[in-house]
PDB file of C-alpha atoms in Angstrom:
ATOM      1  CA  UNK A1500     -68.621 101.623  -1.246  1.00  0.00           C
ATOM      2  CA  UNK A1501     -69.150 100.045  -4.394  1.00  0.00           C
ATOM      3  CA  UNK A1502     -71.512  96.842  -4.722  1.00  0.00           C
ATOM      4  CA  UNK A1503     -73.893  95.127  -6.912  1.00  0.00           C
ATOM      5  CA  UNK A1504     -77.367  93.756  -5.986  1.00  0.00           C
ATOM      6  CA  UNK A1505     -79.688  91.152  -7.239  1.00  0.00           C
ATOM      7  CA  UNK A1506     -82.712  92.003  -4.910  1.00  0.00           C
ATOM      8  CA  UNK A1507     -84.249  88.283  -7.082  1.00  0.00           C
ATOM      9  CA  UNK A1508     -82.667  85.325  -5.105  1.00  0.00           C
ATOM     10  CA  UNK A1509     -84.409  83.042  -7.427  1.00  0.00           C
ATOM     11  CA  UNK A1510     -87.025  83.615 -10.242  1.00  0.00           C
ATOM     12  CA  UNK A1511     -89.831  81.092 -11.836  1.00  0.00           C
ATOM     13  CA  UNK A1512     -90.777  81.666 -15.040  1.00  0.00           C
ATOM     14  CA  UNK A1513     -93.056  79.483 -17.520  1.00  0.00           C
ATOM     15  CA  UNK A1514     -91.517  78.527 -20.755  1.00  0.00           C
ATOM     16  CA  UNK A1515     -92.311  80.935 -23.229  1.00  0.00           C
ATOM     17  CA  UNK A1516     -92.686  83.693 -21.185  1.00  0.00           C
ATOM     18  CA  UNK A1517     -91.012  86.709 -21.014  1.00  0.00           C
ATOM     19  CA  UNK A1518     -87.916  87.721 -18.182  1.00  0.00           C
ATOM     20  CA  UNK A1519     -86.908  90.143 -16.397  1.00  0.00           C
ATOM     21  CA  UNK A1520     -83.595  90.028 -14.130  1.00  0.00           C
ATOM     22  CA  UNK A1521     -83.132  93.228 -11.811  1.00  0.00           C
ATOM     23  CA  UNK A1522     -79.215  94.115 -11.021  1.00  0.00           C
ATOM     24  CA  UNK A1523     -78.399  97.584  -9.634  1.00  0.00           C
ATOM     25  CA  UNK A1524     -75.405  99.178  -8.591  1.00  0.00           C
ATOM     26  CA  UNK A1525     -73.579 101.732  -6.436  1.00  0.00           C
ATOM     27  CA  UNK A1526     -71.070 103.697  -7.375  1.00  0.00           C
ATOM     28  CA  UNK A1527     -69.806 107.227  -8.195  1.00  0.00           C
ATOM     29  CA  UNK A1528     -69.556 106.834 -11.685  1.00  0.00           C
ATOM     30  CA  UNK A1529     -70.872 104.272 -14.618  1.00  0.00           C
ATOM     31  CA  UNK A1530     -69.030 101.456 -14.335  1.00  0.00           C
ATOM     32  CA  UNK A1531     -68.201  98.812 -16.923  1.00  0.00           C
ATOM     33  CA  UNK A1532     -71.383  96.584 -16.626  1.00  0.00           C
ATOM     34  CA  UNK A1533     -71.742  92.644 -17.505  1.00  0.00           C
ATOM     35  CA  UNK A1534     -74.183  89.866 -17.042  1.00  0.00           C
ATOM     36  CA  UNK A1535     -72.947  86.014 -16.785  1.00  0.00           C
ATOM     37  CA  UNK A1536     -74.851  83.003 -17.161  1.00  0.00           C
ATOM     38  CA  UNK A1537     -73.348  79.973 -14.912  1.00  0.00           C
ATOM     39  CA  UNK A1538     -75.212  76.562 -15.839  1.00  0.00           C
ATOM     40  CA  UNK A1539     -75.107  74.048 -12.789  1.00  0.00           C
ATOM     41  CA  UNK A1540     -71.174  72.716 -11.900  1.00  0.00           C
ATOM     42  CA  UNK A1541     -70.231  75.113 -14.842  1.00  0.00           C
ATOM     43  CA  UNK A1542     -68.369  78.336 -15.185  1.00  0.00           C
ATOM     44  CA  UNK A1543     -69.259  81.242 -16.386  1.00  0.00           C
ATOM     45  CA  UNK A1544     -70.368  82.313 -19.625  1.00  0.00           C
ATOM     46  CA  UNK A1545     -70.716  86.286 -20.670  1.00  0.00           C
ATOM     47  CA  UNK A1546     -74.130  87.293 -22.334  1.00  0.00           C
ATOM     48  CA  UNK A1547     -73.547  90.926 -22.492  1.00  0.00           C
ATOM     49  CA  UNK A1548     -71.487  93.929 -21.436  1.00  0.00           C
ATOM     50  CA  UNK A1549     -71.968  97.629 -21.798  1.00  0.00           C
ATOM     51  CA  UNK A1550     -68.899 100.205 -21.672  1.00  0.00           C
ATOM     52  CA  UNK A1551     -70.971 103.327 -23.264  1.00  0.00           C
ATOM     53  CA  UNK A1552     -72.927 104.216 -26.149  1.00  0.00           C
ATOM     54  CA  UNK A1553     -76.539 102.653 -26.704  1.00  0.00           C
ATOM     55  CA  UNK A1554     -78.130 101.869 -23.448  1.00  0.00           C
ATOM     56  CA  UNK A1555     -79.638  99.047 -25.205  1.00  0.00           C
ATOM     57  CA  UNK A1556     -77.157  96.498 -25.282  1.00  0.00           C
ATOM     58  CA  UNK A1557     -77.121  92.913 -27.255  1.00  0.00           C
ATOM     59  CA  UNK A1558     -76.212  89.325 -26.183  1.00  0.00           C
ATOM     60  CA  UNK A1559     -75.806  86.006 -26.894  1.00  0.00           C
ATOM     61  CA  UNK A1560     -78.661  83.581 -26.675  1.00  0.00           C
ATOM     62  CA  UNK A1561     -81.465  86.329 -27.434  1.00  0.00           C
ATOM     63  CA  UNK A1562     -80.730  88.020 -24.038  1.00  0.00           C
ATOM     64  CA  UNK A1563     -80.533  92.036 -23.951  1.00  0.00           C
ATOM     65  CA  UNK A1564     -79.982  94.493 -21.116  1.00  0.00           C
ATOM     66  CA  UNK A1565     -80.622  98.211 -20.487  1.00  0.00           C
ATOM     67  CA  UNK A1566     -78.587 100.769 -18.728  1.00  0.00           C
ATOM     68  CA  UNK A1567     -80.682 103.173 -17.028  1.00  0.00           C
ATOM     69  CA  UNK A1568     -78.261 106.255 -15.579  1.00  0.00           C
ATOM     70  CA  UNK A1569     -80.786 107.609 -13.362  1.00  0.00           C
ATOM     71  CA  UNK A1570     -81.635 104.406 -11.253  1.00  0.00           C
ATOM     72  CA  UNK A1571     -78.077 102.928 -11.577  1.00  0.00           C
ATOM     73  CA  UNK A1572     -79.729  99.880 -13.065  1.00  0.00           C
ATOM     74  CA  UNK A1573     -78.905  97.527 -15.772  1.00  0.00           C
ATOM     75  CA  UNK A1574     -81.405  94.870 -16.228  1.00  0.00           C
ATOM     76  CA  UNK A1575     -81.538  91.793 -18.096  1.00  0.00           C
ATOM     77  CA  UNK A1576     -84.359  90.764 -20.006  1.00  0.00           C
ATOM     78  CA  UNK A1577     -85.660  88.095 -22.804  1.00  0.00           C
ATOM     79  CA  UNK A1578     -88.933  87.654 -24.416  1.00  0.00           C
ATOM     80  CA  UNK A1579     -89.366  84.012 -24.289  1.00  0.00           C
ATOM     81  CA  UNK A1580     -87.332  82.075 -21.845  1.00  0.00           C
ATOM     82  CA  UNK A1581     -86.564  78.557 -23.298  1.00  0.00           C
ATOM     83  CA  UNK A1582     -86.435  75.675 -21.032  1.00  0.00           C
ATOM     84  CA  UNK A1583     -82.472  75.664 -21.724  1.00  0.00           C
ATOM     85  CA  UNK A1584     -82.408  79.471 -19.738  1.00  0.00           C
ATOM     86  CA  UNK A1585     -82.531  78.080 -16.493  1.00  0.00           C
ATOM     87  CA  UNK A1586     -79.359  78.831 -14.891  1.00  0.00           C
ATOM     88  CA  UNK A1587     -77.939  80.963 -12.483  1.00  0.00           C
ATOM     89  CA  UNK A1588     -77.154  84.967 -13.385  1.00  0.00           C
ATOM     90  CA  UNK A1589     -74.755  87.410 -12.042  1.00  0.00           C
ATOM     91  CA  UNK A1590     -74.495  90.983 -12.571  1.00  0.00           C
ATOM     92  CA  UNK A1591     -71.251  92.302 -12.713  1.00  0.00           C
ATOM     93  CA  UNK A1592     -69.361  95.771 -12.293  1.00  0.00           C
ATOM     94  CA  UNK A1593     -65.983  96.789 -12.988  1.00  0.00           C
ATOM     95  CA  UNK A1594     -64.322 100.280 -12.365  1.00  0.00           C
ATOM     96  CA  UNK A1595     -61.566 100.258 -14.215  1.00  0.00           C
ATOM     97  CA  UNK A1596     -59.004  98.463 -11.921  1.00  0.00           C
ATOM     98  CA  UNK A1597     -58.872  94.441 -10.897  1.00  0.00           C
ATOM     99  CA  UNK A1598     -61.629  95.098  -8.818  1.00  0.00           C
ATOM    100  CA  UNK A1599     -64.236  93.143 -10.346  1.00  0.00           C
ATOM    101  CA  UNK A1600     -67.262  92.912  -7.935  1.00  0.00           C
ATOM    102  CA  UNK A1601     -70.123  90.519  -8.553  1.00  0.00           C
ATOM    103  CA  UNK A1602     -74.035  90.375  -7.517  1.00  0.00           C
ATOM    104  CA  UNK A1603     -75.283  87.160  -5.832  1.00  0.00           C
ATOM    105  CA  UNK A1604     -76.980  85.494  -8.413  1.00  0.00           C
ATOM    106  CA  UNK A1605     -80.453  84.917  -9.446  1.00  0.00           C
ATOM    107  CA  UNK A1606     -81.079  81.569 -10.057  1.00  0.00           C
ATOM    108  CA  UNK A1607     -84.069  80.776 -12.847  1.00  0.00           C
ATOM    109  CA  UNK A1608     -86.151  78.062 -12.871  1.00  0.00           C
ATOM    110  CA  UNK A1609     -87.943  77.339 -15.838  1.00  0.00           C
ATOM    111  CA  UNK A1610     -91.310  75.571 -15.965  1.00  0.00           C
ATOM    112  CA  UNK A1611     -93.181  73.636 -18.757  1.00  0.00           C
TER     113      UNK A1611
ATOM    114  CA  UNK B 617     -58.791  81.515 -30.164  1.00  0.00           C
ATOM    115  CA  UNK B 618     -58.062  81.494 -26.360  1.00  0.00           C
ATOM    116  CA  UNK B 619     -58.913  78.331 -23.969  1.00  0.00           C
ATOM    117  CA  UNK B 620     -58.834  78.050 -19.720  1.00  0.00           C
ATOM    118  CA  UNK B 621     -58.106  74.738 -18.576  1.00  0.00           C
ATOM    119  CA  UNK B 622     -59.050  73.753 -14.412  1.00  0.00           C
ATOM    120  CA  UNK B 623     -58.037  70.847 -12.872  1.00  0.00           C
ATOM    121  CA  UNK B 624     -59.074  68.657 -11.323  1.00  0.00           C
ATOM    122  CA  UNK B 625     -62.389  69.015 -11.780  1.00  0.00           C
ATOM    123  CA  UNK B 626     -63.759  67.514  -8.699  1.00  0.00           C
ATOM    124  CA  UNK B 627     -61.465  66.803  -5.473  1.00  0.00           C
ATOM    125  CA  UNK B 628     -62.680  65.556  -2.134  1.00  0.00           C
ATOM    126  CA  UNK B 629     -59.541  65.938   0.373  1.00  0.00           C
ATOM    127  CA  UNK B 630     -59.523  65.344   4.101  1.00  0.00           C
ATOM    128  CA  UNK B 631     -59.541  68.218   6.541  1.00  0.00           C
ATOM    129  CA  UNK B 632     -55.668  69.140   6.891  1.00  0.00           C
ATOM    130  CA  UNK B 633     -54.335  67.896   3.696  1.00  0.00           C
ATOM    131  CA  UNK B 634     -52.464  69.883   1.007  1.00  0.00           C
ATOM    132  CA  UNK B 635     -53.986  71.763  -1.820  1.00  0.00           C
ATOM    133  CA  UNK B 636     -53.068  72.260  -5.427  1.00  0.00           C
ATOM    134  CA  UNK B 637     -55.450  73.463  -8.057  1.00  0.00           C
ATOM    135  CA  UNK B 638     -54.266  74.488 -11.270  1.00  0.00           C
ATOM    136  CA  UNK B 639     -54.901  76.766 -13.937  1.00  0.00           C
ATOM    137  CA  UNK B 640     -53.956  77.434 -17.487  1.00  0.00           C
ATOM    138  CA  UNK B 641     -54.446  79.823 -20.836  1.00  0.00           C
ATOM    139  CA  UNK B 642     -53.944  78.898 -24.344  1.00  0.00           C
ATOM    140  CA  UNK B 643     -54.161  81.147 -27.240  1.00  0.00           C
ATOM    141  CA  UNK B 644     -53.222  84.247 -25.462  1.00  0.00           C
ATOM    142  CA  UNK B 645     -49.456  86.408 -23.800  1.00  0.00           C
ATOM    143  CA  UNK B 646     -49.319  87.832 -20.414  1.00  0.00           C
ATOM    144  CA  UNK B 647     -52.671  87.279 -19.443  1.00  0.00           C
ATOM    145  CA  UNK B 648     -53.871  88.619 -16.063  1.00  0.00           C
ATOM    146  CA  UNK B 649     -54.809  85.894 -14.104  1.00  0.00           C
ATOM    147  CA  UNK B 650     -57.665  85.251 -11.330  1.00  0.00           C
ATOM    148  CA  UNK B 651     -58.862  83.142  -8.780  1.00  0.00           C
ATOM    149  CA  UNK B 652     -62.598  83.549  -6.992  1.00  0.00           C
ATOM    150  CA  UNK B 653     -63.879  80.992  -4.781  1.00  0.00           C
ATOM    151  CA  UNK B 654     -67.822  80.594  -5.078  1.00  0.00           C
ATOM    152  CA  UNK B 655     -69.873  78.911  -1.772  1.00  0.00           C
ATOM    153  CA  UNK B 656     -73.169  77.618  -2.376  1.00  0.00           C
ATOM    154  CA  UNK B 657     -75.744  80.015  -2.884  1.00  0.00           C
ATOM    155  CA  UNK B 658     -73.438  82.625  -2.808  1.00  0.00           C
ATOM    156  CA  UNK B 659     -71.836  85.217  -5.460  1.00  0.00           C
ATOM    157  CA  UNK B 660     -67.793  85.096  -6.600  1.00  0.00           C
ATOM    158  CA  UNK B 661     -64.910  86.044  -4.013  1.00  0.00           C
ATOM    159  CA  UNK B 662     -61.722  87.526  -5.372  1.00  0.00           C
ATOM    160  CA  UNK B 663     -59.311  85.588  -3.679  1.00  0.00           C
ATOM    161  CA  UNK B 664     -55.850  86.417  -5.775  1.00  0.00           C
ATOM    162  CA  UNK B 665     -54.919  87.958  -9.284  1.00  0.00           C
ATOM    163  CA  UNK B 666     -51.689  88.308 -10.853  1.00  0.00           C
ATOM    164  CA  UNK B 667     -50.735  90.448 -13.806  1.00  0.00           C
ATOM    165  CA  UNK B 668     -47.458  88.251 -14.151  1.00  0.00           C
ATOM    166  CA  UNK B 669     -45.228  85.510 -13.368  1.00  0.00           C
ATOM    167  CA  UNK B 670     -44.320  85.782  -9.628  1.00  0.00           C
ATOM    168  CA  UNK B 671     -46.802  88.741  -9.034  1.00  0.00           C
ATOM    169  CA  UNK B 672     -49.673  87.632  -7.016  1.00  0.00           C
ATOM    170  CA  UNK B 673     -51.668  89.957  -5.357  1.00  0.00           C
ATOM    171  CA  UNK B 674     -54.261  88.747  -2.414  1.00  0.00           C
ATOM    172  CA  UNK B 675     -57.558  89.690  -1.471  1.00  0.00           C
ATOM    173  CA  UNK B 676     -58.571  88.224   1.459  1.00  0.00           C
ATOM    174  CA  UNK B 677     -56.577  86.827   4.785  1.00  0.00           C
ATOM    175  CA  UNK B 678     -57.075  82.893   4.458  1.00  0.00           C
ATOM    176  CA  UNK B 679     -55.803  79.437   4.274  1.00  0.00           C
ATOM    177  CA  UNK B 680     -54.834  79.757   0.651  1.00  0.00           C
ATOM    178  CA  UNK B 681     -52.024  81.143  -1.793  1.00  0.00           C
ATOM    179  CA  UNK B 682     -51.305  81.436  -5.230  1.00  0.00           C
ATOM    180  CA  UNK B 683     -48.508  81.213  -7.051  1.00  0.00           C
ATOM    181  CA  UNK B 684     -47.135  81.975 -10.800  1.00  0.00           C
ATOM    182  CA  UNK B 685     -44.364  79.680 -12.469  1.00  0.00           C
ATOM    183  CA  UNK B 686     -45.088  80.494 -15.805  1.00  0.00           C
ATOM    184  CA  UNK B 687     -47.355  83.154 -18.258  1.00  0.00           C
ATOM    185  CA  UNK B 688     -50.225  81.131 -18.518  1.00  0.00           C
ATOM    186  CA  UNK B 689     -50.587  79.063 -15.567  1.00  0.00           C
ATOM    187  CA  UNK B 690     -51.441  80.021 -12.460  1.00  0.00           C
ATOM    188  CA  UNK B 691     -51.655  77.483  -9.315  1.00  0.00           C
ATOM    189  CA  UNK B 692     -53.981  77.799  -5.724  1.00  0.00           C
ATOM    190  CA  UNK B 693     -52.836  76.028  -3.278  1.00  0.00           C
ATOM    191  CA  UNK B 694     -52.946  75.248   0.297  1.00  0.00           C
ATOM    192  CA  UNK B 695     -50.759  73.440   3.077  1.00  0.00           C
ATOM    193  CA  UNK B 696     -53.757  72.336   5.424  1.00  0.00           C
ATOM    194  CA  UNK B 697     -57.172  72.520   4.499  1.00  0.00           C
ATOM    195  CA  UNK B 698     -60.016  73.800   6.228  1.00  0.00           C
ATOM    196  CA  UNK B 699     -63.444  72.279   6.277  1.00  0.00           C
ATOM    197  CA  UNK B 700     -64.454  76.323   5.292  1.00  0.00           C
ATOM    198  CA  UNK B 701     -62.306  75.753   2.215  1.00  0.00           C
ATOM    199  CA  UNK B 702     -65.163  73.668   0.673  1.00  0.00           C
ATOM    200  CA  UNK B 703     -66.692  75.457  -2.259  1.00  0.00           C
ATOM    201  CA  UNK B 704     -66.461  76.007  -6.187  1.00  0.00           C
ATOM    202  CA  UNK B 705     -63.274  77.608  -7.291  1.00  0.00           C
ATOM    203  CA  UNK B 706     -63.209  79.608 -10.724  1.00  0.00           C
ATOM    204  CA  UNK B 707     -59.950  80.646 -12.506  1.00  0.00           C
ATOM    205  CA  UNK B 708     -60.388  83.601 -14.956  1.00  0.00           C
ATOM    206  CA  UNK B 709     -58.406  85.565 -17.215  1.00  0.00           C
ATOM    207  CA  UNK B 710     -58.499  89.272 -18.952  1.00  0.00           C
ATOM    208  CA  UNK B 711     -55.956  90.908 -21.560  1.00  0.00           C
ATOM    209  CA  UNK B 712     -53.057  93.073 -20.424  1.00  0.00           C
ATOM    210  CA  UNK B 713     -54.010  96.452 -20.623  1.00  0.00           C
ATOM    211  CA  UNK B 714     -57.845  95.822 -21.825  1.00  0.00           C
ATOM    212  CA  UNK B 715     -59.832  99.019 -20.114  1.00  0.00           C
ATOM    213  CA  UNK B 716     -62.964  97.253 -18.956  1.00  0.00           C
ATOM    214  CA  UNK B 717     -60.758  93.872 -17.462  1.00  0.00           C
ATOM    215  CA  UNK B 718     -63.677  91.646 -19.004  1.00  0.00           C
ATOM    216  CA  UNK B 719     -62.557  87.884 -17.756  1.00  0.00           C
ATOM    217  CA  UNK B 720     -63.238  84.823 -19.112  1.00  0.00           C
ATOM    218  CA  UNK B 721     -63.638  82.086 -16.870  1.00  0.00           C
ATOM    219  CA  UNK B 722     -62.618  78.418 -16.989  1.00  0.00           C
ATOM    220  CA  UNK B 723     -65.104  75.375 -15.982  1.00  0.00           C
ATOM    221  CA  UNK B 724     -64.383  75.136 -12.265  1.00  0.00           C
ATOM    222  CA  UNK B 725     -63.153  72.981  -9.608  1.00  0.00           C
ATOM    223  CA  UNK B 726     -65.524  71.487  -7.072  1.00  0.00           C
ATOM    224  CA  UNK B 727     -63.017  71.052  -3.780  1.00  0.00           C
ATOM    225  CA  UNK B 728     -65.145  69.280  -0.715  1.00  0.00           C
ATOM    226  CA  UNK B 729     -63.056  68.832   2.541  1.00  0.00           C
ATOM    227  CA  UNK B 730     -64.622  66.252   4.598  1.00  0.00           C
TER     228      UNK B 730
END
């Protein structure tokens, strides 16, 4: 079956620091990967996406991720968080259908 | 550029009343159209999509349905409500066609039922 997990149910990091987000996923193929950003009584916002190519991908907000093939990973990271990070992520698969299947989250708190 | 409009944005109904969220798209044609309900703490549910008017297709057995009067809007509703109905509801849309289905997600309805 396919599924998406965020083994980080929440995350402190100091301001300035540097962050690391896990997601991994399961299924027979690579999927279309995403990460969202969802600030508090918000929707969602995309930071990145990776389809193929460059493992390394780009975002918005000085956010990348890396696709790793062999541990069916794709991780988010930033070198310093800013206090304006903290938010809730979700990593996000699709296959190619409507079937659009999300992680739990990983909320961040950020601290001064 | 394209815009998703939810409303209300906050609604606190009583335990068996009726239901009506609503969605719409600007800026875009035959959209494919989403709903996800979000609990606290908890990741997004698919609940319906559509891929046009009067074409709603459900994902989970519940309380709820969806409905499709015109391209870009797209309407949850419910005839009773449950107090399990509580949570944050997210409408989304992705392009006709587009191979990855990337959505793009409007600002959310907060429903309580007390």
């Amino acid at each position: 079956a396919q599924s998406v997990t965020q083994p980080d149910i929440h995350i402190t990091v100091s301001e300035g620091a540097s962050l690391e987000l896990r997601c991994n996923y399961s299924y027979g193929a690579t999927p279309y990967l995403f990460w969202y950003v969802q600030s508090p009584g918000q929707g969602l916002q995309l930071l990145l996406k990776y389809f193929s190519g460059d493992t390394l991908v780009q975002g918005i907000k000085g956010f990348e991720a890396e696709f790793k093939r062999s541990q069916s990973s794709f991780n988010l990271r930033k070198p310093s968080v800013h206090w304006s990070d903290a938010a809730e992520y979700f990593c996000v698969i699709n296959t190619g259908g409507f079937k659009t299947i999300f992680g739990a989250g990983t909320r961040l708190f950020v601290k001064a | 550029s394209q815009t998703i409009h939810q409303w209300p944005a906050t609604l606190v109904q009583p335990v068996g009343s009726p239901l009506s969220l609503e969605c719409t798209v600007e800026g875009t044609s035959n959209p494919n159209l989403y709903w996800y309900r979000q609990a606290a703490g908890r990741g997004l549910q698919l609940l319906f999509y559509s891929v046009g008017i009067g074409q709603i297709s459900s994902e989970v057995p519940q309380n709820l349905s969806a409905s499709r009067p015109q391209d870009r809007q797209f309407i949850l509703s419910s005839k009773k409500l449950l107090l399990s109905d509580s949570g944050f509801y997210l409408c989304a849309w992705s392009r006709q066609g587009a191979r990855t289905n990337e959505q793009f997600f409007g600002p959310g309805t907060r429903l309580t039922v007390l």
